[in-house]
Coordinates of C-alpha atoms in Angstrom, one line a residue:
Chain A
M1 CA 111.3 95.5 204.3
G2 CA 114.9 95.9 205.3
Y3 CA 117.8 94.4 203.3
R4 CA 119.5 91.5 205.0
P5 CA 122.9 90.3 203.8
T6 CA 123.0 86.6 203.2
S7 CA 126.7 86.2 203.8
H8 CA 128.3 86.6 207.2
T9 CA 131.9 86.5 206.1
T10 CA 133.8 89.4 207.5
T11 CA 137.5 88.4 207.0
R12 CA 139.4 88.8 203.8
R13 CA 141.8 86.2 202.6
V14 CA 144.7 87.1 200.5
R15 CA 145.6 84.4 198.0
S16 CA 148.2 84.0 195.3
S17 CA 147.0 84.4 191.8
A18 CA 147.5 80.7 191.0
K19 CA 145.7 79.5 194.1
R20 CA 142.9 81.9 193.3
K21 CA 142.6 80.5 189.8
V22 CA 142.5 76.8 191.0
Q23 CA 140.0 77.7 193.7
A24 CA 137.9 79.7 191.3
A25 CA 137.9 76.7 188.8
R26 CA 136.8 74.3 191.6
E27 CA 134.0 76.7 192.7
T28 CA 132.8 77.0 189.1
D29 CA 132.8 73.2 188.7
G30 CA 130.9 72.8 192.0
R31 CA 128.4 75.4 191.1
A32 CA 127.9 73.9 187.6
S33 CA 127.3 70.4 189.0
L34 CA 124.9 71.8 191.6
A35 CA 123.1 73.7 188.9
R36 CA 123.0 70.5 186.8
D37 CA 121.7 68.5 189.7
V38 CA 119.1 71.1 190.6
S39 CA 117.8 71.5 187.0
R40 CA 117.9 67.8 185.9
G41 CA 118.1 65.6 188.9
N42 CA 119.9 62.3 188.9
H43 CA 118.7 58.8 189.9
E44 CA 119.5 59.4 193.5
H45 CA 117.2 62.5 193.5
R46 CA 114.4 60.5 192.0
E47 CA 114.7 57.7 194.6
R48 CA 114.8 60.3 197.3
M49 CA 111.6 61.9 195.9
L50 CA 109.8 58.6 196.0
E51 CA 111.0 57.8 199.5
Q52 CA 109.7 61.2 200.7
I53 CA 106.4 60.6 199.0
Y54 CA 106.1 57.2 200.7
R55 CA 107.0 58.9 204.0
V56 CA 104.2 61.4 203.6
I57 CA 101.8 58.6 202.7
V58 CA 102.8 56.6 205.7
E59 CA 102.3 59.6 208.0
F60 CA 98.9 60.2 206.4
A61 CA 98.0 56.5 206.9
D62 CA 99.0 56.8 210.6
D63 CA 96.7 59.8 210.9
F64 CA 93.8 57.8 209.5
G65 CA 94.4 54.9 211.9
I66 CA 95.9 52.5 209.3
D67 CA 98.6 50.4 211.0
R68 CA 102.0 49.8 209.4
R69 CA 101.3 46.2 208.6
S70 CA 98.2 47.1 206.7
T71 CA 100.0 50.0 205.0
R72 CA 102.7 47.5 203.8
R73 CA 100.0 45.0 202.6
L74 CA 98.1 47.7 200.8
F75 CA 101.3 48.9 199.1
L76 CA 102.0 45.4 197.8
K77 CA 98.4 45.1 196.6
A78 CA 98.7 48.5 194.8
E79 CA 102.0 47.4 193.2
R80 CA 100.2 44.3 191.8
L81 CA 97.2 46.3 190.6
A82 CA 99.5 48.9 188.9
A83 CA 101.1 46.1 186.9
R84 CA 97.7 45.2 185.6
S85 CA 96.1 48.6 184.9
P86 CA 96.8 52.2 185.9
Y87 CA 94.5 54.1 188.3
R88 CA 91.7 55.9 186.5
L89 CA 89.2 58.5 187.8
H90 CA 86.2 56.3 187.2
Q91 CA 87.4 53.9 189.9
A92 CA 86.7 56.6 192.5
V93 CA 83.0 55.7 192.6
D94 CA 82.1 57.7 195.7
F95 CA 84.0 60.7 194.3
Q96 CA 81.7 60.6 191.2
T97 CA 78.8 60.9 193.6
M98 CA 80.4 64.0 195.1
L99 CA 80.7 65.4 191.6
R100 CA 77.0 64.8 190.9
I101 CA 76.2 66.6 194.2
S102 CA 78.3 69.5 193.0
E103 CA 76.3 69.5 189.8
I104 CA 73.1 69.7 191.8
L105 CA 74.4 72.8 193.6
G106 CA 75.8 74.2 190.3
A107 CA 72.4 74.0 188.7
W108 CA 70.8 75.5 191.8
Y109 CA 73.2 78.5 191.7
R110 CA 73.1 78.9 187.9
E111 CA 69.6 78.2 186.5
P112 CA 67.2 81.2 186.6
A113 CA 64.4 78.9 187.7
F114 CA 66.2 78.3 191.0
L115 CA 67.3 81.9 191.6
D116 CA 65.5 84.8 193.3
E117 CA 65.5 88.4 192.0
N118 CA 68.9 89.1 193.6
G119 CA 70.5 86.1 191.9
K120 CA 70.6 84.1 195.1
P121 CA 69.4 80.5 195.2
R122 CA 65.8 80.2 196.2
S123 CA 64.8 78.0 199.1
L124 CA 63.3 74.8 197.6
P125 CA 60.6 72.4 198.8
L126 CA 61.7 68.8 199.2
V127 CA 59.3 67.6 196.5
G128 CA 57.3 69.2 193.6
A129 CA 58.0 70.7 190.2
K130 CA 60.9 73.0 191.1
S131 CA 62.0 71.2 194.1
F132 CA 65.2 69.7 195.5
A133 CA 63.9 66.3 194.5
S134 CA 63.8 67.5 190.8
L135 CA 67.5 68.4 191.0
V136 CA 68.4 65.1 192.7
N137 CA 66.4 63.1 190.1
R138 CA 68.3 64.9 187.4
F139 CA 71.8 64.3 188.6
L140 CA 71.6 61.3 191.1
P141 CA 68.5 59.4 190.0
R142 CA 69.5 56.2 191.8
F143 CA 69.8 57.8 195.2
R144 CA 67.2 58.3 197.9
I145 CA 66.4 62.0 198.3
D146 CA 66.2 61.7 202.1
D147 CA 69.7 60.2 202.2
I148 CA 71.2 63.1 200.2
V149 CA 69.4 65.7 202.3
D150 CA 70.7 64.1 205.5
I151 CA 74.3 64.0 204.3
L152 CA 74.2 67.6 203.0
I153 CA 72.6 68.9 206.2
A154 CA 75.2 67.1 208.3
E155 CA 78.0 68.6 206.1
R156 CA 76.4 72.1 206.5
V157 CA 75.9 72.3 202.7
L158 CA 72.2 72.6 203.1
Q159 CA 70.0 74.1 205.8
L160 CA 66.3 73.8 206.6
D161 CA 64.4 77.1 207.0
A162 CA 61.4 77.8 209.2
R163 CA 59.0 76.7 206.4
G164 CA 60.8 73.3 206.1
E165 CA 62.4 74.3 202.7
L166 CA 66.0 73.7 201.8
I167 CA 68.6 76.5 201.4
P168 CA 72.2 75.9 200.1
M169 CA 74.8 77.4 202.4
R170 CA 77.6 77.3 199.8
K171 CA 78.2 76.8 196.2
T172 CA 80.8 74.0 196.5
V173 CA 80.8 70.6 198.1
I174 CA 83.9 69.6 199.9
F175 CA 83.4 66.9 202.4
T176 CA 85.8 67.4 205.3
K177 CA 84.6 64.5 207.5
P178 CA 86.4 61.2 206.6
G179 CA 83.5 59.6 204.9
A180 CA 83.6 57.5 201.7
M181 CA 83.4 60.5 199.4
M182 CA 86.1 62.4 201.2
L183 CA 88.4 59.4 201.3
D184 CA 87.8 58.6 197.7
R185 CA 88.7 62.1 196.7
V186 CA 92.3 61.9 198.2
P187 CA 93.8 59.6 195.5
V188 CA 92.0 61.7 192.8
I189 CA 93.8 64.8 194.1
V190 CA 97.2 63.0 194.4
Q191 CA 96.7 61.4 190.9
G192 CA 95.7 64.9 189.5
L193 CA 98.8 66.6 190.9
L194 CA 101.2 63.8 189.9
S195 CA 99.8 63.6 186.4
T196 CA 100.3 67.3 185.9
I197 CA 103.9 67.1 187.2
R198 CA 104.6 64.1 184.9
H199 CA 103.0 65.9 181.9
N200 CA 105.0 69.0 182.5
A201 CA 108.2 67.1 183.0
N202 CA 107.7 65.4 179.6
T203 CA 106.7 68.6 177.7
E204 CA 109.3 70.6 175.9
N205 CA 107.0 73.4 174.7
Q206 CA 106.1 75.8 177.6
R207 CA 102.8 76.6 175.9
N208 CA 101.6 73.0 176.3
T209 CA 102.3 72.7 180.0
R210 CA 99.5 72.5 182.6
C211 CA 99.0 75.1 185.3
E212 CA 101.1 74.4 188.5
R213 CA 101.6 77.5 190.6
L214 CA 102.8 77.9 194.2
T215 CA 103.3 80.7 196.6
T216 CA 104.9 80.2 200.0
L217 CA 104.6 82.8 202.7
D218 CA 107.0 82.7 205.6
R219 CA 106.6 84.6 208.9
L220 CA 102.9 84.7 208.9
P221 CA 101.7 85.0 212.5
I222 CA 99.7 82.0 213.7
E223 CA 96.7 84.3 214.6
A224 CA 96.5 85.4 211.0
I225 CA 96.0 81.8 209.7
P226 CA 92.1 81.8 209.9
A227 CA 92.1 85.1 207.9
F228 CA 94.6 83.6 205.5
N229 CA 92.3 80.6 205.0
E230 CA 89.3 82.8 204.4
Q231 CA 91.2 84.9 201.9
V232 CA 92.4 81.9 199.9
K233 CA 88.9 80.4 199.9
K234 CA 87.5 83.7 198.5
L235 CA 90.2 83.9 195.8
A236 CA 90.0 80.2 194.9
Q237 CA 86.2 80.5 194.5
S238 CA 86.7 83.4 192.2
L239 CA 89.2 81.4 190.1
L240 CA 86.9 78.4 190.0
N241 CA 83.9 80.6 189.0
Q242 CA 85.9 82.2 186.2
S243 CA 87.2 78.8 185.0
D244 CA 83.6 77.5 184.9
N245 CA 82.4 80.6 182.9
W246 CA 85.3 80.1 180.5
A247 CA 84.6 76.4 180.0
M248 CA 80.8 76.7 179.7
Q249 CA 81.0 78.3 176.3
R250 CA 83.4 75.7 175.0
Q251 CA 82.1 72.4 176.5
L252 CA 80.3 69.9 174.2
A253 CA 76.6 69.6 175.0
P254 CA 75.7 66.7 177.2
G255 CA 75.1 63.6 175.0
S256 CA 76.6 65.4 172.0
R257 CA 77.3 63.3 169.0
S258 CA 80.2 65.4 167.9
R259 CA 83.2 63.5 166.7
K260 CA 85.5 65.9 168.6
K261 CA 87.6 64.2 171.3
S262 CA 87.0 65.5 174.7
A263 CA 88.6 65.2 178.1
R264 CA 87.7 65.9 181.7
V265 CA 89.8 68.7 183.0
G266 CA 89.9 70.2 186.5
V267 CA 91.4 72.7 188.8
E268 CA 92.1 71.9 192.5
V269 CA 93.2 74.7 194.8
F270 CA 94.2 74.2 198.4
A271 CA 96.1 76.2 201.0
Y272 CA 98.5 74.5 203.5
V273 CA 100.1 75.3 206.7
A274 CA 103.5 73.7 207.1
D275 CA 103.7 71.9 210.5
E276 CA 107.2 72.7 211.7
S277 CA 106.8 71.0 215.1
H278 CA 108.9 67.9 215.5
R279 CA 106.3 65.5 216.7
K280 CA 107.2 61.9 217.3
R281 CA 105.1 59.5 215.3
G282 CA 103.8 56.2 216.5
G283 CA 102.9 53.0 214.6
S284 CA 104.4 49.6 214.6
S285 CA 107.7 49.0 212.9
Chain B
M1 CA 83.5 118.1 163.4
L2 CA 85.4 117.7 166.7
K3 CA 83.1 120.3 168.3
T4 CA 80.0 118.4 167.2
A5 CA 81.4 115.1 168.6
V6 CA 82.2 116.8 171.9
M7 CA 78.7 118.4 172.1
R8 CA 77.1 115.0 171.4
A9 CA 79.2 113.4 174.1
V10 CA 78.3 116.1 176.6
L11 CA 74.6 115.7 175.8
R12 CA 74.9 112.0 176.5
L13 CA 76.5 112.5 179.9
L14 CA 74.1 115.3 180.7
D15 CA 71.1 112.9 180.5
P16 CA 71.7 111.1 183.8
L17 CA 73.0 114.3 185.3
A18 CA 69.8 116.2 184.4
R19 CA 67.8 113.3 186.0
L20 CA 69.8 113.7 189.2
L21 CA 69.3 117.5 189.2
L22 CA 65.6 117.2 188.6
D23 CA 65.3 114.7 191.4
A24 CA 67.1 117.1 193.7
G25 CA 65.0 120.1 192.6
I26 CA 67.8 122.0 190.9
G27 CA 66.6 123.9 187.9
I28 CA 68.5 125.1 184.8
G29 CA 69.3 128.5 186.3
E30 CA 71.2 127.0 189.2
F31 CA 72.9 124.5 186.9
H32 CA 73.9 127.4 184.7
E33 CA 75.6 129.1 187.7
L34 CA 77.4 125.8 188.5
A35 CA 78.5 125.4 184.9
K36 CA 80.0 128.9 184.9
R37 CA 81.9 128.1 188.1
A38 CA 83.3 125.0 186.6
Y39 CA 84.3 126.8 183.4
V40 CA 86.2 129.5 185.4
R41 CA 88.0 126.8 187.4
A42 CA 89.0 124.9 184.3
A43 CA 90.3 128.0 182.6
L44 CA 92.2 128.9 185.7
D45 CA 93.7 125.5 185.8
M46 CA 94.7 125.7 182.1
S47 CA 96.4 129.1 182.5
R48 CA 98.7 127.7 185.3
K49 CA 99.6 131.1 186.6
D50 CA 100.1 132.1 190.2
K51 CA 97.9 135.1 189.8
P52 CA 94.6 134.7 187.8
N53 CA 94.2 136.9 184.8
Y54 CA 90.5 137.7 184.9
S55 CA 90.4 139.2 181.4
Q56 CA 92.1 136.1 179.9
I57 CA 89.7 133.8 181.7
G58 CA 86.8 136.0 180.6
V59 CA 87.9 135.7 177.0
L60 CA 88.4 132.0 177.2
T61 CA 85.1 131.2 178.9
G62 CA 82.8 133.9 177.5
I63 CA 81.9 135.0 181.1
P64 CA 82.1 138.8 181.9
R65 CA 85.4 139.8 183.6
R66 CA 83.6 141.1 186.7
E67 CA 81.7 137.8 187.2
V68 CA 84.9 135.9 186.8
A69 CA 86.4 137.9 189.7
T70 CA 83.3 137.3 191.8
L71 CA 83.4 133.6 191.2
L72 CA 87.1 133.3 192.0
E73 CA 86.7 135.4 195.1
N74 CA 84.2 132.9 196.5
P75 CA 85.8 129.5 195.8
D76 CA 84.0 126.4 197.1
T77 CA 85.6 124.1 199.6
G78 CA 87.2 121.6 197.2
P79 CA 86.8 117.9 197.1
P80 CA 84.5 116.5 199.8
D81 CA 85.8 114.0 202.3
V82 CA 83.3 111.3 201.4
E83 CA 85.6 108.4 200.7
R84 CA 86.7 107.9 204.3
G85 CA 85.6 104.5 205.5
T86 CA 83.4 103.8 202.5
Q87 CA 85.3 100.7 201.3
R88 CA 85.5 99.2 204.7
A89 CA 81.8 99.8 205.3
E90 CA 81.0 98.2 202.0
R91 CA 83.0 95.1 202.9
V92 CA 81.2 94.8 206.3
L93 CA 77.8 95.0 204.6
R94 CA 78.8 92.5 202.0
G95 CA 80.0 90.1 204.6
W96 CA 76.8 90.5 206.6
W97 CA 74.7 89.6 203.5
N98 CA 76.9 86.8 202.2
D99 CA 78.9 85.1 204.9
P100 CA 77.1 82.1 206.4
E101 CA 78.5 82.8 209.9
F102 CA 76.5 86.0 209.9
S103 CA 73.3 84.5 208.4
D104 CA 70.3 83.1 210.2
A105 CA 68.7 79.7 209.7
S106 CA 66.8 80.9 206.6
G107 CA 70.1 82.2 205.0
R108 CA 69.1 85.9 205.5
P109 CA 71.5 88.3 207.3
A110 CA 71.3 87.5 211.1
I111 CA 70.5 90.1 213.8
L112 CA 73.9 90.4 215.6
P113 CA 75.0 91.3 219.1
L114 CA 77.6 94.0 219.2
R115 CA 80.3 91.8 220.9
G116 CA 81.3 88.2 220.9
R117 CA 84.0 86.0 219.4
R118 CA 81.8 84.6 216.7
G119 CA 78.6 85.7 215.0
S120 CA 78.8 89.3 216.4
F121 CA 79.2 92.7 214.8
T122 CA 82.7 92.9 216.2
S123 CA 83.7 89.6 214.7
L124 CA 82.1 90.7 211.4
V125 CA 84.1 93.9 211.3
N126 CA 87.3 92.1 212.2
R127 CA 86.8 89.4 209.6
H128 CA 85.6 91.6 206.7
A129 CA 87.0 95.1 207.3
G130 CA 90.3 94.0 208.9
D131 CA 89.9 97.1 211.0
P132 CA 90.0 97.4 214.8
R133 CA 87.8 100.6 214.8
V134 CA 84.5 98.8 215.3
R135 CA 82.8 101.8 217.0
T136 CA 83.7 104.1 214.1
L137 CA 82.2 101.8 211.5
L138 CA 79.1 101.1 213.7
E139 CA 78.5 104.9 214.0
E140 CA 78.9 105.4 210.2
L141 CA 76.6 102.6 209.3
L142 CA 74.0 103.8 211.8
R143 CA 74.3 107.3 210.5
V144 CA 73.6 106.4 206.9
K145 CA 70.8 104.0 208.0
A146 CA 72.4 101.0 206.4
I147 CA 71.8 99.2 209.8
R148 CA 69.7 99.9 212.9
Q149 CA 70.0 99.1 216.6
L150 CA 67.1 97.2 218.1
A151 CA 65.6 97.9 221.6
D152 CA 67.7 95.0 223.0
K153 CA 70.9 96.7 221.5
R154 CA 71.3 94.0 218.8
L155 CA 72.0 95.2 215.3
E156 CA 69.9 94.6 212.1
V157 CA 71.2 95.2 208.6
L158 CA 68.9 97.1 206.3
S159 CA 70.9 97.8 203.1
P160 CA 73.2 95.5 201.1
T161 CA 75.4 98.4 200.1
F162 CA 76.7 101.6 201.7
A163 CA 76.3 103.7 198.6
T164 CA 72.7 103.3 197.7
A165 CA 71.7 103.7 201.4
R166 CA 72.7 107.3 201.1
W167 CA 70.3 109.6 199.3
D168 CA 71.8 112.4 201.4
G169 CA 74.5 115.1 201.0
G170 CA 77.4 112.7 201.3
G171 CA 76.0 110.1 199.0
I172 CA 75.3 112.6 196.3
E173 CA 78.7 114.2 196.6
L174 CA 80.2 110.7 196.1
V175 CA 78.3 110.5 192.8
G176 CA 80.1 113.7 191.8
E177 CA 83.5 112.3 192.8
R178 CA 83.0 109.0 190.9
V179 CA 81.8 110.8 187.7
R180 CA 84.6 113.3 187.9
D181 CA 87.2 110.5 188.3
L182 CA 85.9 108.6 185.3
L183 CA 85.7 111.7 183.1
A184 CA 89.2 112.7 184.2
T185 CA 90.6 109.3 183.2
L186 CA 88.8 109.3 179.8
V187 CA 89.8 112.9 179.0
H188 CA 93.4 112.0 180.0
N189 CA 93.4 109.2 177.5
L190 CA 92.0 111.4 174.8
K191 CA 94.8 113.9 175.4
H192 CA 97.6 111.4 176.1
P193 CA 97.0 108.4 173.8
S194 CA 100.6 107.3 174.2
R195 CA 100.3 106.8 178.0
P196 CA 96.7 106.0 178.6
R197 CA 95.3 105.0 182.0
Y198 CA 93.6 101.6 182.0
T199 CA 89.9 101.6 181.0
R200 CA 88.0 98.8 179.5
F201 CA 84.3 98.2 179.0
V202 CA 82.8 94.8 178.3
G203 CA 79.1 94.4 177.7
N204 CA 76.4 92.8 175.7
A205 CA 73.1 94.4 174.6
Q206 CA 71.3 91.1 174.1
V207 CA 71.3 89.5 177.6
D208 CA 68.3 87.4 178.3
P209 CA 66.4 89.2 181.2
R210 CA 66.1 85.8 183.1
F211 CA 69.9 85.7 183.5
V212 CA 70.3 89.3 184.6
P213 CA 70.1 88.5 188.4
L214 CA 72.6 85.6 188.0
L215 CA 75.1 87.7 186.0
I216 CA 74.9 90.7 188.2
R217 CA 75.5 88.4 191.2
D218 CA 78.6 86.8 189.6
L219 CA 79.9 90.2 188.3
T220 CA 79.5 91.6 191.8
E221 CA 81.2 88.7 193.5
Q222 CA 84.1 88.7 191.2
A223 CA 84.6 92.4 191.3
E224 CA 84.5 92.3 195.1
V225 CA 87.4 89.8 195.1
L226 CA 89.4 91.8 192.6
L227 CA 88.8 95.1 194.4
D228 CA 89.6 93.7 197.8
S229 CA 92.9 92.5 196.4
F230 CA 93.6 96.0 194.9
D231 CA 92.6 97.5 198.3
D232 CA 95.2 95.4 200.0
A233 CA 97.8 96.4 197.5
L234 CA 97.0 100.1 197.6
N235 CA 96.9 100.3 201.4
D236 CA 100.2 98.5 202.1
P237 CA 101.9 100.8 204.6
E238 CA 105.2 100.2 202.9
R239 CA 103.9 101.9 199.8
L240 CA 102.5 105.0 201.5
V241 CA 104.0 108.3 202.2
R242 CA 104.0 108.9 205.9
P243 CA 103.1 112.4 207.1
A244 CA 106.2 114.4 208.1
R245 CA 106.8 118.0 209.2
S246 CA 106.8 119.2 205.7
A247 CA 104.5 118.4 202.8
Q248 CA 105.6 115.5 200.6
D249 CA 104.6 114.5 197.0
A250 CA 102.2 111.7 196.8
H251 CA 99.6 110.4 194.3
R252 CA 95.9 109.5 194.5
L253 CA 95.6 106.1 192.8
G254 CA 92.5 104.0 192.5
I255 CA 90.3 101.8 190.4
C256 CA 86.5 101.8 190.0
I257 CA 84.4 99.0 188.6
Y258 CA 80.7 99.5 188.1
V259 CA 77.8 97.5 186.6
V260 CA 75.9 99.0 183.6
E261 CA 72.3 97.8 183.3
E262 CA 69.4 99.1 181.1
P263 CA 66.6 97.5 179.2
T264 CA 67.1 97.0 175.4
L265 CA 65.2 95.5 172.5
V266 CA 66.6 92.9 170.2
D267 CA 65.5 93.8 166.7
P268 CA 63.4 91.2 164.8
V269 CA 65.5 89.1 162.4
T270 CA 65.6 90.3 158.8
E271 CA 67.4 88.7 155.9
T272 CA 70.3 91.2 156.2
S273 CA 70.5 91.6 160.0
S274 CA 70.5 87.8 160.7
V275 CA 74.0 87.5 159.5
T276 CA 75.6 90.6 160.8
A277 CA 73.9 91.0 164.2
R278 CA 74.1 87.6 165.8
R279 CA 76.0 88.8 168.8
G280 CA 75.4 92.0 170.7
R281 CA 78.9 92.2 172.2
Q282 CA 79.9 95.8 172.8
P283 CA 83.6 96.8 172.3
G284 CA 85.6 98.2 175.1

């Protein structure tokens, strides 16, 4: 990669010694205040952050067909609710269902009874001793098996083979269509990200901070984006598998009577493509 | 003491080698000839002189001077060119067996047409090998019988890996290369403990056989991700020496991960062993 100078100044200015000192002092002050602002952030910065977050949310609401009037009404409602009690994960009821479905797939990919000699998940009959129904009954006992099958086939998580048995197509469940589970997941992601940022902002000791890592890659040709997405999915799955393996040896057993305090922890990985086009947004004012 | 340790180590590594030689129909006489050739080459390498001193090599190896001269006058052809294309072929086969886009309704690898934007051999190669030379890879996979072409020209995959599909000259030469690389690294570390090359072994001799397929699957998947990432780093054009009119210094750099699997027995619990042998973790 070639070196590119960042400064384009080509002329030299000759200054007197005194002028140079004053100028240098001003520059030093300016730099110090910039550094201070960048590292600490003042009230103005915080307000700007919040404004930009609202802006992103308003754009997101537009994309999901929520008009500005409703957006405003919902904001006021959220403000009232926040005054009463903070948002908690258990409120995302449909997201909990998605987690249970993930556990079904987790068991299918992890338990020897459901694996073939190559470690791949066996195709399972709908009902019977080692069947898909036995997995659903274990993790989602209140749901109808047919409903779960229909949803998972529609989302291409499961497939029916020639014998009418079910095969999982992937290890993870991420619903991409805007159904109840997908929509319930969005505030969970936002809450997870913001809680990590808040925790890290309030933590002095670097060892106690939570993971928050980012890489941005400029100048990626548009045609390479599908390959980029595949690559990140592959790496992310590896990270999640390794996190699962690490945690499995340390988690308390289900229904454990241990007095140890426990918490739900998680890792969310996503890739993004920054949309640099200046599209005009609609919506009522 | 040291010599005893070396001899015990050599005997251990000769076990799988002897099995390979017996499978290939090579008796002890031919192996003896090969061993003499290797001894002479090693002694020559250690002397580091432009002109070989047959007498000195003879003294060092215990091989008669005249035989040393004969062996050095008939050198073999050097390292075989067996690595070319191997990694890309492995990635293509892995994609064919694991990527849902290239699976049929039962989740098995699909029979693919050669061309097409999606679900074809060409799209498989583009996605998993990142290589425009589709024809080269096709010919290589057909040659080693990892895939076959059906009467209607579509392609069927037969083997999940490139390496095990090859009980032929190239495949066996590759075994020699891998063992040579591993031994070279381990011997380097014995001789240069202050600047060792990375080696690490993790294992456990008490794995429940029911979990072996699952663990092998996970180890393989994670190793694939890691090695693909190293492959990208090692093949970045900016980090490679481009051929010029004159020879230039370069290095061969690589990493190899392999799975170890063999049946073991967990000893019955006795009063003394129950405390000391709870876990079968093996140190690296």
